Coordinates of C-alpha atoms in Angstrom, one line a residue:
X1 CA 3.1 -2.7 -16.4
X2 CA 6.9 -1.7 -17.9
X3 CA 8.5 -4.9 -17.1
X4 CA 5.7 -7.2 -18.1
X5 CA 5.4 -5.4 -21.3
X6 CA 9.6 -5.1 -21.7
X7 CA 10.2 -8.3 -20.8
X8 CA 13.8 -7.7 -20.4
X9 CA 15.8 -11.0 -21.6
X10 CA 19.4 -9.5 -20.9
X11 CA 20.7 -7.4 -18.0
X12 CA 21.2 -4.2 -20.6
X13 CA 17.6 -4.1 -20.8
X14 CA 17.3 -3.7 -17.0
X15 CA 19.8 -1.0 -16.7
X16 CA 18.1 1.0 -20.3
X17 CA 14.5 0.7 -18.2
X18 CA 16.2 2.0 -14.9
X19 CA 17.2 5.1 -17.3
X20 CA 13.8 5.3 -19.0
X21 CA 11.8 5.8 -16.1
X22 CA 12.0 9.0 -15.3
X23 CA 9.9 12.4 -16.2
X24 CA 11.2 13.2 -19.7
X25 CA 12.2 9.8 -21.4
X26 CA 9.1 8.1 -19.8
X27 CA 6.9 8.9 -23.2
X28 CA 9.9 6.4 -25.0
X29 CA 9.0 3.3 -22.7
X30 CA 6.7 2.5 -25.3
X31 CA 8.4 2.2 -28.5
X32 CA 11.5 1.1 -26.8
X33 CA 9.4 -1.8 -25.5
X34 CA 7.4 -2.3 -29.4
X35 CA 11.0 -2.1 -31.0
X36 CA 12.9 -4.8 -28.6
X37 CA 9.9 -7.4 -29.8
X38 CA 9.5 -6.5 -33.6
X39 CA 6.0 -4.1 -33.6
X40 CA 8.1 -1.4 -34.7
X41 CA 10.9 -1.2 -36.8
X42 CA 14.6 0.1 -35.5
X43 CA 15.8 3.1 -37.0
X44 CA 19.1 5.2 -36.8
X45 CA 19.5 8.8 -37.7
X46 CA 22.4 7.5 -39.6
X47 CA 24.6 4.8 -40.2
X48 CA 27.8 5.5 -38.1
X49 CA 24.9 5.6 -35.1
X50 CA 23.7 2.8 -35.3
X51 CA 26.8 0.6 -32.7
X52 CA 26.5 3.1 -30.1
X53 CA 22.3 3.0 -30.3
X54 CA 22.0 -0.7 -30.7
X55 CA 21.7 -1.8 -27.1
X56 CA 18.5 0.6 -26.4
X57 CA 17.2 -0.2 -29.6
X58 CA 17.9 2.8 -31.8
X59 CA 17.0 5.6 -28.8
X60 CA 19.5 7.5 -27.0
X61 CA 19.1 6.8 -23.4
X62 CA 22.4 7.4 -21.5
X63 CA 24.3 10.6 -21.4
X64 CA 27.3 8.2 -22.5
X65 CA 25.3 7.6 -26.0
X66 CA 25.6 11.1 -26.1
X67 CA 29.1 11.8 -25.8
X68 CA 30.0 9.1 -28.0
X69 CA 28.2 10.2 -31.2
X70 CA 30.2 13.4 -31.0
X71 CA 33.3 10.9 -31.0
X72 CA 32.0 9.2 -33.5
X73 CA 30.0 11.6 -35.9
X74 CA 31.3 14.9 -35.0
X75 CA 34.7 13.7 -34.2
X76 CA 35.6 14.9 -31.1
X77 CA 37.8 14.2 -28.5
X78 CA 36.4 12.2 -25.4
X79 CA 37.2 15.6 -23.4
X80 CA 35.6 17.9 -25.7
X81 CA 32.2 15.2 -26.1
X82 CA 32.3 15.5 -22.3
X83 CA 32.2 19.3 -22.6
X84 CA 29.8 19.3 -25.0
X85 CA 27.9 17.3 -23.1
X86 CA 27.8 19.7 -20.0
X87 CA 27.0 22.5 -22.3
X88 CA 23.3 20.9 -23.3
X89 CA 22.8 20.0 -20.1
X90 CA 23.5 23.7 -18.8
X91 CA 21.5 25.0 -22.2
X92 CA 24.2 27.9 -22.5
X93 CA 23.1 29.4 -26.1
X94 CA 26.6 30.7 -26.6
X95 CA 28.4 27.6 -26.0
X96 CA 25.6 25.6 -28.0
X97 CA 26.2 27.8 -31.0
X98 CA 29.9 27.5 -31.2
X99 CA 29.9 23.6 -30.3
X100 CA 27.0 23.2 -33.3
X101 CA 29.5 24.5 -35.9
X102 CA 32.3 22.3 -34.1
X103 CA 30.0 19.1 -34.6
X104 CA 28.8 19.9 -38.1
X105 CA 32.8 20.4 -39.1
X106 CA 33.8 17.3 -38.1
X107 CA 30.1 15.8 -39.5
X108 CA 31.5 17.0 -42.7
X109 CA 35.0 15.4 -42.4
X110 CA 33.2 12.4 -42.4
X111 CA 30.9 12.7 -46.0
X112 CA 27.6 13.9 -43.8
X113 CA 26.3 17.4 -45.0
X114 CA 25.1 20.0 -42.5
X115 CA 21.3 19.9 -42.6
X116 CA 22.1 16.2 -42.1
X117 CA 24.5 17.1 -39.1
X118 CA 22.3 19.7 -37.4
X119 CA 19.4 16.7 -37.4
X120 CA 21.2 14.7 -35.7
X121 CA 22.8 17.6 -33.1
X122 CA 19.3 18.8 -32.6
X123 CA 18.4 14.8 -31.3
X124 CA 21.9 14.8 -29.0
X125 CA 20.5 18.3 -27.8
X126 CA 17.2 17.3 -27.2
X127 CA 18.6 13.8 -25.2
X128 CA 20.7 15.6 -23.3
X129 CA 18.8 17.2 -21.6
X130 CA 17.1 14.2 -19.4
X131 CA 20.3 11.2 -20.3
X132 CA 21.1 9.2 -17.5
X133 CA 24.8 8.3 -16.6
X134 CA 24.6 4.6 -17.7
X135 CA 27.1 3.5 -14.5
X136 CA 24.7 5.1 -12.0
X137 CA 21.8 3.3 -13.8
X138 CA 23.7 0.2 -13.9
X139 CA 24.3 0.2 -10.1
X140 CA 20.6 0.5 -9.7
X141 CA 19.6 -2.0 -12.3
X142 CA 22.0 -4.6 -10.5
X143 CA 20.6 -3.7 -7.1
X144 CA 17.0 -4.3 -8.7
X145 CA 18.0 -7.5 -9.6
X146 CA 19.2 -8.7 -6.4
X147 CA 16.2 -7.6 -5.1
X148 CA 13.7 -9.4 -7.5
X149 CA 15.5 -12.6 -6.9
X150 CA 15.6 -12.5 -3.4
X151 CA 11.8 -11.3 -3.5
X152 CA 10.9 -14.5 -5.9
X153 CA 12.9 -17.5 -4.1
X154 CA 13.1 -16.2 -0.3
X155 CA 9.5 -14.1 -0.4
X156 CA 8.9 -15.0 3.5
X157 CA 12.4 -14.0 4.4
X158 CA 12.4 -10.6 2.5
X159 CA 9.1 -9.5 3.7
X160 CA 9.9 -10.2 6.8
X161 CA 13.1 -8.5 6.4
X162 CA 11.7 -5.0 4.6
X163 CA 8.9 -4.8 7.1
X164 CA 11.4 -4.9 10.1
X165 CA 13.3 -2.6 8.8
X166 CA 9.6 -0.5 8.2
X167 CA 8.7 -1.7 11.4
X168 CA 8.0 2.2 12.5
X169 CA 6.3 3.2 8.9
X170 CA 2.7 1.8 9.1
X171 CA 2.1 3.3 5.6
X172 CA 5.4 1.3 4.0
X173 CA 3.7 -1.7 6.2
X174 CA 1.1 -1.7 4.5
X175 CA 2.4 -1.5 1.0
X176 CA 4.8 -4.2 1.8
X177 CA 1.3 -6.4 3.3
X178 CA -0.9 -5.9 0.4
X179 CA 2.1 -7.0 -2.0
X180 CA 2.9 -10.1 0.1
X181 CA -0.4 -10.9 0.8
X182 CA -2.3 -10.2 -3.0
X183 CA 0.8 -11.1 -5.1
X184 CA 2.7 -13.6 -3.4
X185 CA 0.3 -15.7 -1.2
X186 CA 2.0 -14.7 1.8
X187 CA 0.2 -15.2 4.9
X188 CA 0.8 -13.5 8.1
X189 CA 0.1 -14.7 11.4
X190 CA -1.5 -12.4 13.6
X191 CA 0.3 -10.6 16.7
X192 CA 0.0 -12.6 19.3
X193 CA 2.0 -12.6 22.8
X194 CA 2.9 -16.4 22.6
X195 CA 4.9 -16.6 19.2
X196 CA 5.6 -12.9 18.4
X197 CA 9.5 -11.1 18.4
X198 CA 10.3 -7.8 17.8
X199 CA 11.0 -7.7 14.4
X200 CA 8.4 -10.1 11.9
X201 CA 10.0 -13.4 11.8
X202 CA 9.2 -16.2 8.4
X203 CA 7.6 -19.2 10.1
X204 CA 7.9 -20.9 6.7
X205 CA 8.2 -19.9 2.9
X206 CA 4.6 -18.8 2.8
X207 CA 3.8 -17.5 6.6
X208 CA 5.2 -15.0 8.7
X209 CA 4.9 -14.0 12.7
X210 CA 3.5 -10.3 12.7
X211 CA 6.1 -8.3 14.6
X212 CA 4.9 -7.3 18.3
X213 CA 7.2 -4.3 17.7
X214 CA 4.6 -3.4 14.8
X215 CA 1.9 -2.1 17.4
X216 CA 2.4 1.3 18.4
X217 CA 2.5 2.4 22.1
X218 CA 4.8 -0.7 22.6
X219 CA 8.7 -0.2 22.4
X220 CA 11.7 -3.1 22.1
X221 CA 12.7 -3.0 26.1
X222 CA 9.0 -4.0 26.9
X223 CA 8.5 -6.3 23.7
X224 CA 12.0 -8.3 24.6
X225 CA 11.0 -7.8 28.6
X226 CA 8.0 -10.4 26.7
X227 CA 10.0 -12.6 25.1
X228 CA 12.8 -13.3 28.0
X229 CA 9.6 -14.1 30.4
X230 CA 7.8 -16.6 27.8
X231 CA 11.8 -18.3 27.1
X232 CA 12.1 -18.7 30.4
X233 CA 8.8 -19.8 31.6
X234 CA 7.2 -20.9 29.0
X235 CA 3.9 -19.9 27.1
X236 CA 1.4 -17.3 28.7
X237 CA -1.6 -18.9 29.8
X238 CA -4.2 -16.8 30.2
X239 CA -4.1 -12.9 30.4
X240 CA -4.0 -12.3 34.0
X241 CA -1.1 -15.0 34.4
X242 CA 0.7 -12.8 31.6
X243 CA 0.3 -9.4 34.0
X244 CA 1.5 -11.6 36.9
X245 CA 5.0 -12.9 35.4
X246 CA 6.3 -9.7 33.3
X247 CA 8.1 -7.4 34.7
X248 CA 5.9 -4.5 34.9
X249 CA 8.5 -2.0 35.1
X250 CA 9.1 -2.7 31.4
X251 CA 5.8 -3.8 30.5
X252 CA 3.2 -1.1 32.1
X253 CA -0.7 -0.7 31.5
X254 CA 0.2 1.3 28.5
X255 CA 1.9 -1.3 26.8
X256 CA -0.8 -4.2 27.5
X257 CA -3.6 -1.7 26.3
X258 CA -1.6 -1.1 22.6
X259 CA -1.2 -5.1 23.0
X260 CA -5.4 -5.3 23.5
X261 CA -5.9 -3.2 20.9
X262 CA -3.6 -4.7 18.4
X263 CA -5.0 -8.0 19.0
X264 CA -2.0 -10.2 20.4
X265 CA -4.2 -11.6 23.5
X266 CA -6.8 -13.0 21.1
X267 CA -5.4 -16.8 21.0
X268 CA -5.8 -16.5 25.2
X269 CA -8.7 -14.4 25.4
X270 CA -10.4 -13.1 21.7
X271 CA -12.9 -10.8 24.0
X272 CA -10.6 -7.4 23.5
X273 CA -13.5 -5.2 25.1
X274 CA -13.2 -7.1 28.5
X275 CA -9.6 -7.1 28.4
X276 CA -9.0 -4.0 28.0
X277 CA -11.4 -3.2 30.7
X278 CA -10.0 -5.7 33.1
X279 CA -6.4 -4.6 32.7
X280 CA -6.3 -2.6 36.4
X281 CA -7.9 -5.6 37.6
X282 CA -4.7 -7.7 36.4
X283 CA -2.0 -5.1 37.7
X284 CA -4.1 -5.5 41.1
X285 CA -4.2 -9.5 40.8
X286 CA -0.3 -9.2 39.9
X287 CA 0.6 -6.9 42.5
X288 CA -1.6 -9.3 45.2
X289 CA 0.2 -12.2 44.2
X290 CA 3.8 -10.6 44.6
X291 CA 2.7 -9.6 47.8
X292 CA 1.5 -12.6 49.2
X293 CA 4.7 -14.5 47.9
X294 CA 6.8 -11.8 49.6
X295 CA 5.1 -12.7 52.8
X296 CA 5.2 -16.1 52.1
X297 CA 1.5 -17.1 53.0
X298 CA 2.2 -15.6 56.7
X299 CA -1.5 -14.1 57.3
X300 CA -3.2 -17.1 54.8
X301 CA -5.7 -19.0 56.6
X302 CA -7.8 -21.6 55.4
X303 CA -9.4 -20.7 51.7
X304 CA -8.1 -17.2 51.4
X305 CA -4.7 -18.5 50.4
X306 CA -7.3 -19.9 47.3
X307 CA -8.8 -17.0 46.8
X308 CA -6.4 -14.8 46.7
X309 CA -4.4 -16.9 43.8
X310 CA -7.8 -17.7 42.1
X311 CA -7.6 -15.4 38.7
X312 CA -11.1 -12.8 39.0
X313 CA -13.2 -12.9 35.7
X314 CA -13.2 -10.2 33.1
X315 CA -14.6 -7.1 34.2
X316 CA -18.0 -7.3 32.6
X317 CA -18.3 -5.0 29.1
X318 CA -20.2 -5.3 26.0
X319 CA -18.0 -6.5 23.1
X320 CA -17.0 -4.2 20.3
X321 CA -18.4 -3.8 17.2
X322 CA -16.7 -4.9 14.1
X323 CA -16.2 -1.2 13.8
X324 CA -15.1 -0.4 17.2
X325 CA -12.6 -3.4 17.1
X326 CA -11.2 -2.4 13.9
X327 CA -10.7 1.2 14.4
X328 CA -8.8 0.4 17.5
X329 CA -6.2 -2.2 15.7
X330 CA -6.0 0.7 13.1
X331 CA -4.5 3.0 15.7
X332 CA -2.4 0.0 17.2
X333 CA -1.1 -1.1 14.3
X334 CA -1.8 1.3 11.1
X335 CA -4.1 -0.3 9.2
X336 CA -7.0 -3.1 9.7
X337 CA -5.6 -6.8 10.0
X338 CA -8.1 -9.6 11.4
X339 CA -11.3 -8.0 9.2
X340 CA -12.2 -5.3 7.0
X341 CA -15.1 -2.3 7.9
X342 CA -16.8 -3.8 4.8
X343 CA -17.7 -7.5 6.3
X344 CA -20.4 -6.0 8.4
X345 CA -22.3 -4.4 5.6
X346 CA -21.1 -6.5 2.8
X347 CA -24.1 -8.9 2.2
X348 CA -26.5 -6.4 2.9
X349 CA -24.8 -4.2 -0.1
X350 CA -24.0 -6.9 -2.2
X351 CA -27.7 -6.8 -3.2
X352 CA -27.9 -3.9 -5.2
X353 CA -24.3 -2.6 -5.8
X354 CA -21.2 -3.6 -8.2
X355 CA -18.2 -5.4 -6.4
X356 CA -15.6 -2.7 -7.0
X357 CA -13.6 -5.5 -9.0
X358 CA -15.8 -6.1 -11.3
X359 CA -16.4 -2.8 -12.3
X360 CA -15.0 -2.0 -15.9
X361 CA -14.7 0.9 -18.4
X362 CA -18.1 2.2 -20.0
X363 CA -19.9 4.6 -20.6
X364 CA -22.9 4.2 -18.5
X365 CA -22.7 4.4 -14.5
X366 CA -22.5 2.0 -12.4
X367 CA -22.9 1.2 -8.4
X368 CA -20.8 0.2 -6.4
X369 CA -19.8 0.8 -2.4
X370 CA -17.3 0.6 -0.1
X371 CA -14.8 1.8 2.4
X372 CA -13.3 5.7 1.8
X373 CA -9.7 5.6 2.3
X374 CA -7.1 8.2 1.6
X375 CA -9.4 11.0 1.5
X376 CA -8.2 14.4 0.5
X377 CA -9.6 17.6 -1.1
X378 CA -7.6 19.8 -3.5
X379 CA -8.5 22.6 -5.7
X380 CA -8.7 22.5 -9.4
X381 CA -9.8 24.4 -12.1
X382 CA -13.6 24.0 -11.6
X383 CA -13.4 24.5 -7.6
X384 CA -12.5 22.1 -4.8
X385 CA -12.5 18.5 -5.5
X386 CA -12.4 15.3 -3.5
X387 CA -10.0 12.5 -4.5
X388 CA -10.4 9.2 -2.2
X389 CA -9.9 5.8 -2.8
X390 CA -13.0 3.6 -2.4
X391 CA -12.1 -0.2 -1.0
X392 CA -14.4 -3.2 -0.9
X393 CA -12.3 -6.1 -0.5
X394 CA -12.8 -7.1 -3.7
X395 CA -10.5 -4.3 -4.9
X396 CA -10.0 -0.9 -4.7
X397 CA -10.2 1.9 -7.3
X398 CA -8.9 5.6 -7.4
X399 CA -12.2 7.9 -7.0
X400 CA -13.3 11.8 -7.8
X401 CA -16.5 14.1 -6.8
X402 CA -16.6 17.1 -7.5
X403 CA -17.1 20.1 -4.8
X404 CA -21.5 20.3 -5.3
X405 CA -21.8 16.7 -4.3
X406 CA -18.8 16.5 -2.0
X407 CA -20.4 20.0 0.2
X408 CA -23.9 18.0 -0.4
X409 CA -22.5 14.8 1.4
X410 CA -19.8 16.1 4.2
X411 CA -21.1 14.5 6.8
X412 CA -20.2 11.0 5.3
X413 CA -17.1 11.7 3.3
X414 CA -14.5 10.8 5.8
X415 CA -11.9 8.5 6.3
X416 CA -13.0 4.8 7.2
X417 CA -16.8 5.5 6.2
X418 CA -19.0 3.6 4.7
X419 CA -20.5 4.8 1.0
X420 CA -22.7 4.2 -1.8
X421 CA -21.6 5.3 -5.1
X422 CA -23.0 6.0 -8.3
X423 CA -20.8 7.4 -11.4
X424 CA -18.8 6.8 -14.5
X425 CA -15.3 4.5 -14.5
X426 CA -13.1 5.8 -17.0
X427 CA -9.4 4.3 -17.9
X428 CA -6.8 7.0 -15.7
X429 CA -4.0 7.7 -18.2
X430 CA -1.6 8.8 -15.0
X431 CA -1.7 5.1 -13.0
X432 CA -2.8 3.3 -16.1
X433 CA -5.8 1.5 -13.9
X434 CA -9.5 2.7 -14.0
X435 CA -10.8 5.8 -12.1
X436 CA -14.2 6.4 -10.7
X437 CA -16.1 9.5 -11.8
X438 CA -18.8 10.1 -9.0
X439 CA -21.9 11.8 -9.7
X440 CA -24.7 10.5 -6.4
X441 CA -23.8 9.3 -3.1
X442 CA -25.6 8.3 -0.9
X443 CA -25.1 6.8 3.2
X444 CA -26.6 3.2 4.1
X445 CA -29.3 4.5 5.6
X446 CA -30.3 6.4 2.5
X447 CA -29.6 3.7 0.3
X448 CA -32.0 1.4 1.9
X449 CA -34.7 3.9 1.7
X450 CA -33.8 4.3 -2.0
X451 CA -33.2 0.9 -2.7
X452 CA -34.6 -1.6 -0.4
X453 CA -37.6 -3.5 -1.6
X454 CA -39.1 -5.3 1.3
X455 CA -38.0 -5.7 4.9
X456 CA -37.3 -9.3 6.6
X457 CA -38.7 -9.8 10.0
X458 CA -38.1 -13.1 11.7
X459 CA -40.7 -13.6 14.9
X460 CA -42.7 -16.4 16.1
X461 CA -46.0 -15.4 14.6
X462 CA -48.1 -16.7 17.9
X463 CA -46.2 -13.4 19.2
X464 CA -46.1 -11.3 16.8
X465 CA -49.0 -9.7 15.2
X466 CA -47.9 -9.5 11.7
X467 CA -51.7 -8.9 10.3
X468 CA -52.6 -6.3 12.7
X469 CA -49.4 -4.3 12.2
X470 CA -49.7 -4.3 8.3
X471 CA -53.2 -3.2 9.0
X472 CA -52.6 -0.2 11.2
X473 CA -49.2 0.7 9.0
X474 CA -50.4 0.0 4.9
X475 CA -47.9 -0.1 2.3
X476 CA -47.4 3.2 1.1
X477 CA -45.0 4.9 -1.7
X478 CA -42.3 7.8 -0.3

């Protein structure tokens, strides 16, 4: 938003922006940004202004600016402009009254009359109060810069770079993903036992290894116990060969669960349900093997030497739901990485509700659906009121409902649910984006009551009497 509409074509700009974006001189961002390309015109309180105000276009931005239109309009000393300085920032009436007189004494010295003078002291007063010291904002500007270039022509290496140094905050994890993976084409390979380090590590300029250290429940002295037992003997193979060779002082059950969950057996074995399940089984499997090559085969005979190598299956389980799966990488790794909650429902819903990014500002509602995320209920003027973000893949926009409908509907306003929207989108002034103003709700369930129109039945008719069921069960309106 700032920068794009800025466009900032010398370093000065930079540091003027770094000042400008705080609570007070925010509100100037605009006209300092129409002045710098010619929609508005440059004005100076007066003349002997205008070298000191020309970098930032006319508007006093640094506390520097400040201090030298004293100097330079009120002639004072670089001393007493630093004094007077201190004195607006502190607000002290009695000081501000005596330095006032100073300033329009020395205004007057220099042909400009007092009504004139206090103009211009009332501005310094009123831009003291919020100036930035242009060395600090320099020194961030500078750092900014550094940053954006690193960010544009090594993207891979400075993802992987921030999120390792992250690697413990899943919410700045997730920031850093959806900026890699939305505005820079970055793709991330998934966690997986084979290829993984601690830390993420850039494959190439567009891919990078998600870090094993990233799932929670792990810990480096079992995640590098993994690595030293893959450089030495090569690639897993299969899971139970993996519980066989680490050393299971360093990696215990715990640690191959979190693994499980977070999905870094799937290129060996993608059934997660099973594994986890079977992971006793493989301690057990591990432990016989280490006992029989302690005894060296001594009580083998025939085909039990065989059998007792012989990996066992999976312990048999049902496999996850999409739902399941994913709730059990979000508390392994923070957030959702190989799917999203919506796939499962999302061509059902596509039917009669809005992509969220294709929703738009007017004045009539509009449907849409999607994941809640970020739930949270504060109070406001009018009574409690819900504040969620609603995600669909497609996008994801800000939402509101008020404390009638949010009561009405508490059984399905929750984190990671599924729901069906109806309301108003309205531009947010605050994040400058689109907010959603929601009026009806509704679960899937309901919604296919309200909106379904027929109901698809695939069955061989020879077995299924479709006439005699229609017959018994007539169409009827509810």
């Amino acid at each position: 938003g700032m920068l794009r509409d800025a466009k900032p074509s010398v370093f000065e700009d930079i540091i003027a922006l770094v000042a400008l974006y705080r609570p007070g001189p925010m509100d100037l961002i605009p006209s300092f940004c129409a002045r710098k390309h010619g929609r508005e015109e440059v004005e100076y309180p007066h003349p002997l202004m205008a070298e000191v105000l020309q970098e930032t276009y006319g508007i006093m931005v640094y506390q520097e600016q400040v201090m030298q239109v004293a100097q330079i309009v009120g002639g004072y000393s670089l001393g007493g402009a630093d004094l007077l300085r201190r004195a607006m920032g502190k607000k002290k009436l009695e000081e501000m009254v005596a330095h006032r007189a100073t300033f329009a004494e020395g205004a007057g010295k220099k042909g400009i009359e007092e009504p004139k003078a206090n103009e211009i002291f009332d501005l310094m007063e009123k831009f003291a109060g919020y100036g930035f010291n242009k060395s600090h904002a320099a020194a961030y500007a500078l750092l900014a810069y550094h940053t954006a270039w690193l960010k544009v022509h090594y993207t891979a290496e400075f993802f992987a770079g921030n999120m390792s140094v992250a690697i413990d905050d899943t919410d700045k994890l997730k920031i850093f993903f959806d900026d890699a993976t939305q505005n820079f084409g970055i793709t991330f390979e998934p966690p997986n036992v084979n290829k993984g380090a601690w830390r993420f590590e850039p494959v190439d300029d567009k891919t990078i290894c998600y870090a094993l250290g990233a799932i929670k429940g792990t810990g480096q002295g079992a995640i590098e116990a993994i690595m030293a037992c893959r450089a030495e003997g090569g690639p897993f193979k299969s899971f139970f060969e993996f519980c066989s060779r680490v050393d299971r002082s360093r990696v215990n059950k715990r640690v191959v669960e979190a693994l499980i969950k977070g999905g870094a057996f799937d290129a060996l074995e993608p059934h997660r349900a099973g594994l986890l399940a079977s992971v006793s089984l493989a301690f057990d499997y591990a432990d016989t093997l280490l006992a029989n090559a302690d005894q060296g085969g001594l009580f083998d005979f025939g085909d039990s030497h065989a059998a007792s190598t012989n990996e066992p299956d999976l312990v048999p389980t049902e496999p996850w739901t999409l739902k399941q799966q994913l709730s059990l990488e979000k508390t392994a790794l923070g957030f959702f990485l190989s799917g999203h909650l919506f796939d499962e429902v999302e061509r059902e819903v596509r039917r009669f509700a809005k992509r969220v990014g294709d929703l738009q500002d007017a004045r009539e509602p509009q449907m849409s659906a999607g994941i809640i995320t970020e739930l949270r209920v504060i109070n406001g003027n009018r009574g409690r009121v819900g504040i969620f973000k609603l995600d669909d893949k497609s996008g994801v926009i800000e939402a509101v409902v008020n404390e009638a409908t949010l009561d009405a509907n508490k059984d399905i306003f929750k984190d990671d649910e599924l729901i069906i929207v109806q309301g108003k989108v309205q531009p947010d002034r605050f994040s400058g984006g689109l907010r959603y103003n929601v009026t009806q709700v509704w679960s899937l369930g309901s919604a296919r009551c309200q909106f379904a129109r027929f109901l698809r039945v695939k069955a061989p008719a020879q077995h299924c009497p479709v006439g005699d069921v229609v017959r018994e069960f007539p169409a009827r309106r509810v």
